[in-house]
Amino acid sequence: MPRTPHRTTSAPGPLVATGAAGLALRPAAHATITGGLWAARRSVNAATSIPGGYDRLAEAGNLHNLRLAARAARRGAADGPGDGRAEGSAGGPADAAEAPGPADYVNDLPFLDSDVHKWLEAVAWQLGDPDTDDAEAERLTARSAEVIGLLAEAQEEGGYLQSYYQVVRPERRWQELNWGHELYCAGHLIQAAVADARATGRTELLGIARRFADHIDSVFGRGEGRIDGVCGHPEIETALVELYRCTGERRYLDLARYFVDRRGHGLLPPGGFGNRYWQDHAPITEATEVAGHAVRQLYLLAGAADVAAETGDGELLAACERLWEDMAASKSYLTGGLGSRHTDEAFGDAYELPSERAYTETCAAIAAVMLSWRLLLATGRARYADHMERVLLNGFLSGVSLDGEHYSYVNPLQVRDRYVPRSGDRGAFRTRWFHCACCPPNVMRLLASLPHYLAAGDAEGLVLHQYATGSFGLADGPAVEVSTDYPWRGLVRVTVTGTPGEGGAWTLTLRVPEWAAGRWRASVAGEPVDAAAERDGWLRLRRAWRPGEVVELDLGEALAPRLTSPPPRADALRGCLAIERGPLVYCVERAGHPEGTALDDLRLDPGAPLRESEEPGLLGGIVAVHAEGELRPPAPGGGWWPYRPAGAPAAGAGEARTFTAVPYHLWGHREHGPMRVWLPVAGGPGERPAAADGRER
Amino acid sequence: MPRTPHRTTSAPGPLVATGAAGLALRPAAHATITGGLWAARRSVNAATSIPGGYDRLAEAGNLHNLRLAARAARRGAADGPGDGRAEGSAGGPADAAEAPGPADYVNDLPFLDSDVHKWLEAVAWQLGDPDTDDAEAERLTARSAEVIGLLAEAQEEGGYLQSYYQVVRPERRWQELNWGHELYCAGHLIQAAVADARATGRTELLGIARRFADHIDSVFGRGEGRIDGVCGHPEIETALVELYRCTGERRYLDLARYFVDRRGHGLLPPGGFGNRYWQDHAPITEATEVAGHAVRQLYLLAGAADVAAETGDGELLAACERLWEDMAASKSYLTGGLGSRHTDEAFGDAYELPSERAYTETCAAIAAVMLSWRLLLATGRARYADHMERVLLNGFLSGVSLDGEHYSYVNPLQVRDRYVPRSGDRGAFRTRWFHCACCPPNVMRLLASLPHYLAAGDAEGLVLHQYATGSFGLADGPAVEVSTDYPWRGLVRVTVTGTPGEGGAWTLTLRVPEWAAGRWRASVAGEPVDAAAERDGWLRLRRAWRPGEVVELDLGEALAPRLTSPPPRADALRGCLAIERGPLVYCVERAGHPEGTALDDLRLDPGAPLRESEEPGLLGGIVAVHAEGELRPPAPGGGWWPYRPAGAPAAGAGEARTFTAVPYHLWGHREHGPMRVWLPVAGGPGERPAAADGRER
């Protein structure tokens, strides 16, 4: 299938809301990233990660499993039309030879198809980027057409499409909503289809998705003979709203609303982790905190925010905002990472934020970006853009390596000197692919669609809420080009490239990041902007803009490295400070320090100034930060019991050292070694005193 | 079966080593506890926990499953003798009606039999206690005889006995050593049988255990046609050494040695948690740290210490000591609790000791007592007795409630104000029984055998290494009665009640707990003991003792409440202190404080003196400790982002408060509410500063 003719503007991205939607902001119609940090990462994503994703899906059996489903679907069709359930299993013994069965299926997870769908979504967004290399675009077009063809073959006549239940457990279809992930996979299929339709103009995948959605719409709901239930893993909610936006079919929105409303009423069995795990303990409007599996919670809220926007449901939107605030205020790591528990990939209690066992799944970071973006668009509040930026540049970006071939599933904030990687806990270090490979294609689709997440239009004009070199424009005229070395440097230069035809006044709105509040300088066409132009985190510049006019926003003063305190209730972080610089969280790695440096004994001198240095040759080119402190070795003699009487004399002074910090998102590139974000402060309580007596300890 | 005639001395306990064993100490021949904290707990154990254990095993299906196994065994016998494998599955369709199958089996865990065996062991030790009430003893004798009869029926002719593999998976017998727990269950059966033989003189259970052990000895090993393998869960090693001691059959010791030696050579598949999980990554003599599942690691080392003692293997003993020291020095909670991770019930990295998610399984505490005791006996080093005491009175005793009917599986050191109990993580609070009920009968057997763990004999005489009111004596004469209110009060009064017939000098050795080093007073027959009598944690009093002579050891000065610092590498504890009093770790609960007290905002004033008060009406009678501090409320206004610039002005002073601490082992009795062992120190770094600017946060 040939690619859509070469574009000069970007195709639409995610979240093209209807005119009726209640949104303060709408994504820019045109958005590209052409330089800087994100351009470099997106280039690797397009040239390495996405093409490699096809190979990984082939190696890991995902495509094989779809081929099995296609065989099963052909058998089902040959057996004649059924009711859309369990067709693949209906064959008698005579068909046994050709019937694929559980033993043929690769991997024991029921949601493998979703990795394929997310990869297709990534391909679509990439094809919608006008800067995608033509040869790459051609290859991706062909690869994705092949996979879409496979999905078409695997889809049953009734519309059903999930290889696991078609091949492994056909008799249990729609009967294991807790762990089956059927609606979850359908959701990702729909998202891929919407992306493919918007970005490439192709229609085949959209047709597949609609047939599946129609099937679901015929099976689920409150009516006679329908299944009144929700999926153990939210995802279809946001997808159905997008399908509504893409097709104009109201019943998809109604179905999304149904799934949002019915969660929290105990329709799912409690299961091993309890009903909070899948947010089935309380309806969204009644929940008092984010709870359970982090990705499930955040996908659900993203869908709820979409439903709220398209239905004008203020109560639902308020609930989403309230739960977001609980998340940000008491359950977010400094990196924006979310979900502290390994056992159930869940939010912990409020302020349960251990650095070393931070689970902070990459998918949870992606889900947080999706949610914060939706709430930003719905409300126009800068805090959501602040949080998006924090997650994107820290807890999300740590999930993929510079080479685009290695991913993190978990993103801890500390690796100890004696850390031992363990299989089974998804490790602390980057890996090529995973048995449960939800994160890598999720990274690919977010990077591929990233330009759309940076700029928006409001009632007054154009809003730049994230900064990257590129071009951004609204459908009705206002457009700009941005040039910046952000986040390394604080200068953002915005050149107006378009205005509405009538040439009237409009507002260019720029976000002032929360760490730069009151500490920016700006000029319009060389004239300084007054400090009063900042309000609620936004710098609003209203004017009859002419093409060529330049705005400069300088965040340089505020961008300087700083030390940050943890919340006092966060026990695991007490007595420590972290280094941040602009929107970037920094970490100290053993790599780059003298051999034998015990990171666990690092003590920071909070009074000594932080210095920075440009390091073009380090980790793809960074600004490093240097801090003073000491290495505080264990008390001489060691001993068998490490707890000591309080107030006993402290061990001798440590050895003065300068430590170098690098951006957190780049940790683990030089070696699989120790790392810390939170640095203990010298002289704090808890320093090891000398033994109080001479006895063997 | 009638009970053994009423005893005046105790029956032998665990670990009756052979004469050839290389041990510095041997358990006292006679040991009873007649008063004080342990007597009260043991009385509840005998009157409530053990009798209730039978009911719980009946309710939970453990006995039902053994009856199924008995049916399967009858069928196997009717089919004629086999090779001891898979007999129960040999029946053809004609037998189908009476064949118990997987659907009949209750619970999905393969190790349910071990709960029965541990309960039988508890019964046996209790029956060996001369102070057991006669009516209770009669009931327990009858109950246990019934269960032993059931085991006899369930045992196959070839000796095999594990209900899960007899009923659910007969075709997989001995083929799933990683998760099957067959040797583990055999080990607990053997331990129960040894206890029953020693304590009651009955022989039926010992016969059952020997037949199973002989079967195992015929199946496992290096010879032709044998299985060269180890169990995924160590336990049989220590059991086989005890069986050797009880029967004199050397091949049981050889088999134990084989299982100890073969672990660490990768015989088990890595599984989901990696081969460290079951200590199969390195032989004990080469391992550099305790690793993996805590109970597995500690049971293994207990067995290795037994093998080392009976074979005189100094290298193996040295390895056990080295690994113990790694455990104590870097992986023990203040309570002596072990194993910080929920996911795999495992040791974390060194100093990974979060309070709130401390897993610290009760069984791990029991295993630590077993190991420390063995190393104490092997080496005579006081540190092992110190650690035993810490675990017994804190991390172990928290595992069972005062009423003897509720148990803790996990024993966290913190419960937050907003803690939400979650199913699936085994909760933070006491429970009547568990789906995986390893802990309750383990508690019962340790409490029932506890007197044997307190005193020992060495080459010079009698050693009291733990203090409780009771009587303790050696086979060759030296005997004492102890009277004390320890751990509540520091005075330990020891009256000599027996000496060797010839009346020569012998040494009465008393342990000086590590917190009392150099701070005790003592007298012998009213004459003060010189400070120089203390060496390496022991107070050695050599004399031609005469019955009636009294030794008083007064630890009262050192027993006063004290504050304790965490190790500086323990990030989760930084900036906090804990309250200890003598051997007891204390905690602060919200219970007992004014309504609305937010424990997460507690700040301790480390300069204010601690006070204590006797509270006869509280929690069964305790000494409470009172500390001064403040409640430091969150900064006014709250906000959405909890991390703040360092050095910003601190929030206003908190509200002065007195906090009351109670012994950790009694937490959770008044309410299922917040609790803390580690108390943040006022004024430490990390206190919440006021917002640095006026902007919405």
PDB file of C-alpha atoms in Angstrom, chain A residues 271-274 276 289 324-326 328-334 336 341-344 347-354 356-357 381-383 386-387 390 414 416 418-420 422-425 512-515 517 534 536-537 563-577 598 600-601 603 634 639-647 676 678 680-681 684-689 693 695-697, chain B residues 271-274 276 289 324-326 328-334 336 341-344 347-354 356-357 381-383 386-387 390 414 416 418-420 422-425 512-515 517 534 536-537 563-577 598 600-601 603 634 639-647 676 678 680-681 684-689 693 695-697:
ATOM      1  CA  GLY A 271      -9.131 -11.664  43.045  1.00  0.00           C
ATOM      2  CA  GLY A 272      -5.832 -12.102  44.789  1.00  0.00           C
ATOM      3  CA  PHE A 273      -5.105  -8.398  45.054  1.00  0.00           C
ATOM      4  CA  GLY A 274      -8.541  -7.205  46.118  1.00  0.00           C
ATOM      5  CA  ARG A 276      -8.943  -1.893  44.565  1.00  0.00           C
ATOM      6  CA  GLU A 289      -7.683   8.390  46.390  1.00  0.00           C
ATOM      7  CA  TRP A 324      -5.039  13.459  40.072  1.00  0.00           C
ATOM      8  CA  GLU A 325      -4.238  15.799  42.943  1.00  0.00           C
ATOM      9  CA  ASP A 326      -4.132  12.903  45.403  1.00  0.00           C
ATOM     10  CA  ALA A 328       0.548  14.193  42.540  1.00  0.00           C
ATOM     11  CA  ALA A 329       0.507  15.362  46.133  1.00  0.00           C
ATOM     12  CA  SER A 330       1.088  12.089  47.923  1.00  0.00           C
ATOM     13  CA  LYS A 331       1.987   9.263  45.525  1.00  0.00           C
ATOM     14  CA  SER A 332       4.333  10.699  42.902  1.00  0.00           C
ATOM     15  CA  TYR A 333       8.035  10.149  42.912  1.00  0.00           C
ATOM     16  CA  LEU A 334      10.216  13.178  42.197  1.00  0.00           C
ATOM     17  CA  GLY A 336       6.913  11.774  38.196  1.00  0.00           C
ATOM     18  CA  ARG A 341       4.883  -1.639  44.836  1.00  0.00           C
ATOM     19  CA  HIS A 342       6.326  -4.595  42.977  1.00  0.00           C
ATOM     20  CA  THR A 343       3.829  -7.162  44.213  1.00  0.00           C
ATOM     21  CA  ASP A 344       0.789  -5.730  42.462  1.00  0.00           C
ATOM     22  CA  PHE A 347       0.207   2.745  44.233  1.00  0.00           C
ATOM     23  CA  GLY A 348       1.336   2.363  47.806  1.00  0.00           C
ATOM     24  CA  ASP A 349      -0.099   4.238  50.719  1.00  0.00           C
ATOM     25  CA  ALA A 350       0.309   7.996  50.654  1.00  0.00           C
ATOM     26  CA  TYR A 351       4.017   8.912  50.926  1.00  0.00           C
ATOM     27  CA  GLU A 352       5.111   5.284  50.550  1.00  0.00           C
ATOM     28  CA  LEU A 353       7.882   6.239  48.158  1.00  0.00           C
ATOM     29  CA  PRO A 354      10.956   4.053  48.629  1.00  0.00           C
ATOM     30  CA  GLU A 356      15.237   1.445  45.789  1.00  0.00           C
ATOM     31  CA  ARG A 357      12.046  -0.499  45.259  1.00  0.00           C
ATOM     32  CA  ARG A 381      -4.533  24.670  34.543  1.00  0.00           C
ATOM     33  CA  ALA A 382      -0.757  24.954  34.274  1.00  0.00           C
ATOM     34  CA  ARG A 383      -0.138  22.373  36.976  1.00  0.00           C
ATOM     35  CA  ASP A 386       4.068  21.069  34.785  1.00  0.00           C
ATOM     36  CA  HIS A 387       3.430  17.488  35.737  1.00  0.00           C
ATOM     37  CA  ARG A 390       8.232  16.297  34.798  1.00  0.00           C
ATOM     38  CA  GLN A 414      18.212   4.082  43.704  1.00  0.00           C
ATOM     39  CA  ARG A 416      22.575   0.072  45.934  1.00  0.00           C
ATOM     40  CA  ARG A 418      25.475  -4.376  46.471  1.00  0.00           C
ATOM     41  CA  TYR A 419      22.345  -4.552  44.325  1.00  0.00           C
ATOM     42  CA  VAL A 420      21.838  -7.972  42.838  1.00  0.00           C
ATOM     43  CA  ARG A 422      16.959 -10.784  40.340  1.00  0.00           C
ATOM     44  CA  SER A 423      14.944 -12.429  37.688  1.00  0.00           C
ATOM     45  CA  GLY A 424      11.269 -12.233  38.350  1.00  0.00           C
ATOM     46  CA  ASP A 425      11.219  -8.681  39.668  1.00  0.00           C
ATOM     47  CA  VAL A 512       6.169  29.439  33.077  1.00  0.00           C
ATOM     48  CA  PRO A 513       7.337  26.187  34.688  1.00  0.00           C
ATOM     49  CA  GLU A 514       6.599  26.037  38.407  1.00  0.00           C
ATOM     50  CA  TRP A 515      10.328  26.148  39.269  1.00  0.00           C
ATOM     51  CA  ALA A 517       7.682  31.231  38.734  1.00  0.00           C
ATOM     52  CA  GLU A 534       2.492  35.941  34.413  1.00  0.00           C
ATOM     53  CA  ASP A 536      -1.340  31.092  37.319  1.00  0.00           C
ATOM     54  CA  GLY A 537       1.704  29.724  35.601  1.00  0.00           C
ATOM     55  CA  LEU A 563      18.467  21.197  45.756  1.00  0.00           C
ATOM     56  CA  THR A 564      15.046  19.820  46.522  1.00  0.00           C
ATOM     57  CA  SER A 565      13.541  18.541  49.793  1.00  0.00           C
ATOM     58  CA  PRO A 566      11.250  15.539  50.053  1.00  0.00           C
ATOM     59  CA  PRO A 567       7.830  15.686  51.683  1.00  0.00           C
ATOM     60  CA  PRO A 568       8.241  15.218  55.439  1.00  0.00           C
ATOM     61  CA  ARG A 569       5.939  12.219  55.492  1.00  0.00           C
ATOM     62  CA  ALA A 570       8.027  10.358  52.912  1.00  0.00           C
ATOM     63  CA  ASP A 571       9.963   8.207  55.373  1.00  0.00           C
ATOM     64  CA  ALA A 572      12.216   6.607  52.814  1.00  0.00           C
ATOM     65  CA  LEU A 573      13.531  10.021  51.677  1.00  0.00           C
ATOM     66  CA  ARG A 574      14.045  11.666  55.058  1.00  0.00           C
ATOM     67  CA  GLY A 575      17.397  13.335  55.594  1.00  0.00           C
ATOM     68  CA  CYS A 576      18.097  13.525  51.874  1.00  0.00           C
ATOM     69  CA  LEU A 577      18.056  16.151  49.158  1.00  0.00           C
ATOM     70  CA  ALA A 598      30.720   3.486  47.687  1.00  0.00           C
ATOM     71  CA  ASP A 600      25.761   4.233  49.775  1.00  0.00           C
ATOM     72  CA  ASP A 601      28.236   6.227  51.876  1.00  0.00           C
ATOM     73  CA  ARG A 603      27.011  12.495  52.059  1.00  0.00           C
ATOM     74  CA  PRO A 634      31.304   2.656  58.012  1.00  0.00           C
ATOM     75  CA  GLY A 639      30.438  -5.544  63.701  1.00  0.00           C
ATOM     76  CA  TRP A 640      27.519  -7.850  63.639  1.00  0.00           C
ATOM     77  CA  TRP A 641      24.766  -5.514  64.804  1.00  0.00           C
ATOM     78  CA  PRO A 642      24.328  -2.273  62.899  1.00  0.00           C
ATOM     79  CA  TYR A 643      21.931  -0.443  65.230  1.00  0.00           C
ATOM     80  CA  ARG A 644      23.671   1.784  67.779  1.00  0.00           C
ATOM     81  CA  PRO A 645      22.772   3.778  70.872  1.00  0.00           C
ATOM     82  CA  ALA A 646      21.658   7.258  69.877  1.00  0.00           C
ATOM     83  CA  GLY A 647      23.934  10.056  70.935  1.00  0.00           C
ATOM     84  CA  ARG A 676      21.038   7.523  43.690  1.00  0.00           C
ATOM     85  CA  TRP A 678      18.175  11.229  46.830  1.00  0.00           C
ATOM     86  CA  PRO A 680      21.844  11.889  52.282  1.00  0.00           C
ATOM     87  CA  VAL A 681      22.835  15.150  53.893  1.00  0.00           C
ATOM     88  CA  GLY A 684      21.915  14.572  59.689  1.00  0.00           C
ATOM     89  CA  PRO A 685      20.572  12.327  62.391  1.00  0.00           C
ATOM     90  CA  GLY A 686      21.254   8.684  61.795  1.00  0.00           C
ATOM     91  CA  GLU A 687      24.935   9.060  61.078  1.00  0.00           C
ATOM     92  CA  ARG A 688      26.691   6.033  62.449  1.00  0.00           C
ATOM     93  CA  PRO A 689      28.232   6.692  65.832  1.00  0.00           C
ATOM     94  CA  ASP A 693      31.769   0.050  74.214  1.00  0.00           C
ATOM     95  CA  ARG A 695      32.778  -5.443  73.130  1.00  0.00           C
ATOM     96  CA  GLU A 696      32.562  -7.656  70.096  1.00  0.00           C
ATOM     97  CA  ARG A 697      29.711  -6.461  67.954  1.00  0.00           C
TER      98      ARG A 697
ATOM     99  CA  GLY B 271      11.926 -20.246  38.014  1.00  0.00           C
ATOM    100  CA  GLY B 272      10.251 -16.884  38.120  1.00  0.00           C
ATOM    101  CA  PHE B 273      12.315 -15.542  40.983  1.00  0.00           C
ATOM    102  CA  GLY B 274      15.718 -16.790  39.856  1.00  0.00           C
ATOM    103  CA  ARG B 276      18.828 -17.270  44.413  1.00  0.00           C
ATOM    104  CA  GLU B 289      25.513 -13.253  51.509  1.00  0.00           C
ATOM    105  CA  TRP B 324      24.619 -15.281  59.722  1.00  0.00           C
ATOM    106  CA  GLU B 325      26.803 -12.223  60.202  1.00  0.00           C
ATOM    107  CA  ASP B 326      25.818 -10.857  56.812  1.00  0.00           C
ATOM    108  CA  ALA B 328      22.526  -9.686  61.239  1.00  0.00           C
ATOM    109  CA  ALA B 329      24.776  -6.860  60.130  1.00  0.00           C
ATOM    110  CA  SER B 330      22.975  -5.754  57.001  1.00  0.00           C
ATOM    111  CA  LYS B 331      19.587  -7.446  56.602  1.00  0.00           C
ATOM    112  CA  SER B 332      17.966  -7.580  60.047  1.00  0.00           C
ATOM    113  CA  TYR B 333      15.259  -5.255  61.155  1.00  0.00           C
ATOM    114  CA  LEU B 334      15.558  -3.822  64.657  1.00  0.00           C
ATOM    115  CA  GLY B 336      15.130  -9.170  64.432  1.00  0.00           C
ATOM    116  CA  ARG B 341      10.302  -8.002  50.163  1.00  0.00           C
ATOM    117  CA  HIS B 342       6.701  -8.954  49.604  1.00  0.00           C
ATOM    118  CA  THR B 343       7.106 -10.136  46.022  1.00  0.00           C
ATOM    119  CA  ASP B 344       9.279 -13.152  46.763  1.00  0.00           C
ATOM    120  CA  PHE B 347      15.898 -10.705  51.782  1.00  0.00           C
ATOM    121  CA  GLY B 348      16.398  -7.405  50.043  1.00  0.00           C
ATOM    122  CA  ASP B 349      19.720  -5.868  49.264  1.00  0.00           C
ATOM    123  CA  ALA B 350      21.914  -4.983  52.219  1.00  0.00           C
ATOM    124  CA  TYR B 351      20.249  -2.191  54.248  1.00  0.00           C
ATOM    125  CA  GLU B 352      17.040  -2.392  52.253  1.00  0.00           C
ATOM    126  CA  LEU B 353      14.925  -2.189  55.395  1.00  0.00           C
ATOM    127  CA  PRO B 354      11.735  -0.218  54.784  1.00  0.00           C
ATOM    128  CA  GLU B 356       6.133   0.022  56.142  1.00  0.00           C
ATOM    129  CA  ARG B 357       6.677  -2.801  53.716  1.00  0.00           C
ATOM    130  CA  ARG B 381      29.426 -17.007  71.127  1.00  0.00           C
ATOM    131  CA  ALA B 382      27.099 -14.697  73.024  1.00  0.00           C
ATOM    132  CA  ARG B 383      26.097 -12.777  69.933  1.00  0.00           C
ATOM    133  CA  ASP B 386      21.680 -11.872  71.921  1.00  0.00           C
ATOM    134  CA  HIS B 387      20.105 -12.235  68.499  1.00  0.00           C
ATOM    135  CA  ARG B 390      15.878 -10.018  70.103  1.00  0.00           C
ATOM    136  CA  GLN B 414       5.109   0.890  60.439  1.00  0.00           C
ATOM    137  CA  ARG B 416       0.611   4.663  58.058  1.00  0.00           C
ATOM    138  CA  ARG B 418      -3.914   6.179  55.694  1.00  0.00           C
ATOM    139  CA  TYR B 419      -2.913   2.530  55.435  1.00  0.00           C
ATOM    140  CA  VAL B 420      -5.434   0.497  53.497  1.00  0.00           C
ATOM    141  CA  ARG B 422      -5.191  -5.026  50.785  1.00  0.00           C
ATOM    142  CA  SER B 423      -6.074  -8.589  50.183  1.00  0.00           C
ATOM    143  CA  GLY B 424      -3.302 -10.486  48.520  1.00  0.00           C
ATOM    144  CA  ASP B 425      -0.428  -8.904  50.392  1.00  0.00           C
ATOM    145  CA  VAL B 512      25.146 -10.258  79.817  1.00  0.00           C
ATOM    146  CA  PRO B 513      22.920  -8.903  77.047  1.00  0.00           C
ATOM    147  CA  GLU B 514      24.785  -6.662  74.635  1.00  0.00           C
ATOM    148  CA  TRP B 515      22.843  -3.591  75.771  1.00  0.00           C
ATOM    149  CA  ALA B 517      27.639  -4.805  78.710  1.00  0.00           C
ATOM    150  CA  GLU B 534      32.316 -10.510  82.334  1.00  0.00           C
ATOM    151  CA  ASP B 536      32.742 -11.746  75.630  1.00  0.00           C
ATOM    152  CA  GLY B 537      29.198 -11.263  76.813  1.00  0.00           C
ATOM    153  CA  LEU B 563      17.005   5.620  71.997  1.00  0.00           C
ATOM    154  CA  THR B 564      18.600   3.700  69.161  1.00  0.00           C
ATOM    155  CA  SER B 565      20.053   4.905  65.845  1.00  0.00           C
ATOM    156  CA  PRO B 566      19.639   3.057  62.560  1.00  0.00           C
ATOM    157  CA  PRO B 567      22.574   2.061  60.383  1.00  0.00           C
ATOM    158  CA  PRO B 568      23.545   5.010  58.193  1.00  0.00           C
ATOM    159  CA  ARG B 569      23.058   2.991  55.017  1.00  0.00           C
ATOM    160  CA  ALA B 570      19.449   2.143  55.898  1.00  0.00           C
ATOM    161  CA  ASP B 571      17.813   4.835  53.796  1.00  0.00           C
ATOM    162  CA  ALA B 572      14.286   4.130  54.936  1.00  0.00           C
ATOM    163  CA  LEU B 573      15.218   4.758  58.582  1.00  0.00           C
ATOM    164  CA  ARG B 574      17.338   7.871  58.176  1.00  0.00           C
ATOM    165  CA  GLY B 575      16.534  10.761  60.481  1.00  0.00           C
ATOM    166  CA  CYS B 576      14.692   8.508  62.920  1.00  0.00           C
ATOM    167  CA  LEU B 577      15.342   6.951  66.300  1.00  0.00           C
ATOM    168  CA  ALA B 598      -1.622  11.867  62.966  1.00  0.00           C
ATOM    169  CA  ASP B 600       2.877  10.307  60.363  1.00  0.00           C
ATOM    170  CA  ASP B 601       3.461  13.817  61.685  1.00  0.00           C
ATOM    171  CA  ARG B 603       8.420  14.273  65.701  1.00  0.00           C
ATOM    172  CA  PRO B 634       1.682  19.731  56.989  1.00  0.00           C
ATOM    173  CA  GLY B 639      -0.772  21.951  47.461  1.00  0.00           C
ATOM    174  CA  TRP B 640      -0.434  19.566  44.603  1.00  0.00           C
ATOM    175  CA  TRP B 641       3.319  19.019  44.588  1.00  0.00           C
ATOM    176  CA  PRO B 642       4.926  17.905  47.835  1.00  0.00           C
ATOM    177  CA  TYR B 643       8.599  18.379  46.949  1.00  0.00           C
ATOM    178  CA  ARG B 644       9.987  21.787  47.931  1.00  0.00           C
ATOM    179  CA  PRO B 645      13.137  23.826  47.358  1.00  0.00           C
ATOM    180  CA  ALA B 646      15.711  22.982  50.014  1.00  0.00           C
ATOM    181  CA  GLY B 647      16.475  25.725  52.467  1.00  0.00           C
ATOM    182  CA  ARG B 676       5.578   3.320  64.137  1.00  0.00           C
ATOM    183  CA  TRP B 678      11.080   4.432  63.980  1.00  0.00           C
ATOM    184  CA  PRO B 680      11.401  10.960  63.024  1.00  0.00           C
ATOM    185  CA  VAL B 681      13.561  13.379  64.947  1.00  0.00           C
ATOM    186  CA  GLY B 684      16.138  16.938  61.020  1.00  0.00           C
ATOM    187  CA  PRO B 685      16.616  17.652  57.342  1.00  0.00           C
ATOM    188  CA  GLY B 686      13.564  16.997  55.269  1.00  0.00           C
ATOM    189  CA  GLU B 687      11.168  18.972  57.405  1.00  0.00           C
ATOM    190  CA  ARG B 688       8.619  20.582  55.163  1.00  0.00           C
ATOM    191  CA  PRO B 689       9.470  24.188  54.418  1.00  0.00           C
ATOM    192  CA  ASP B 693       6.388  31.476  46.386  1.00  0.00           C
ATOM    193  CA  ARG B 695       1.744  30.357  43.348  1.00  0.00           C
ATOM    194  CA  GLU B 696      -0.820  27.620  43.298  1.00  0.00           C
ATOM    195  CA  ARG B 697       0.878  24.367  44.136  1.00  0.00           C
TER     196      ARG B 697
END
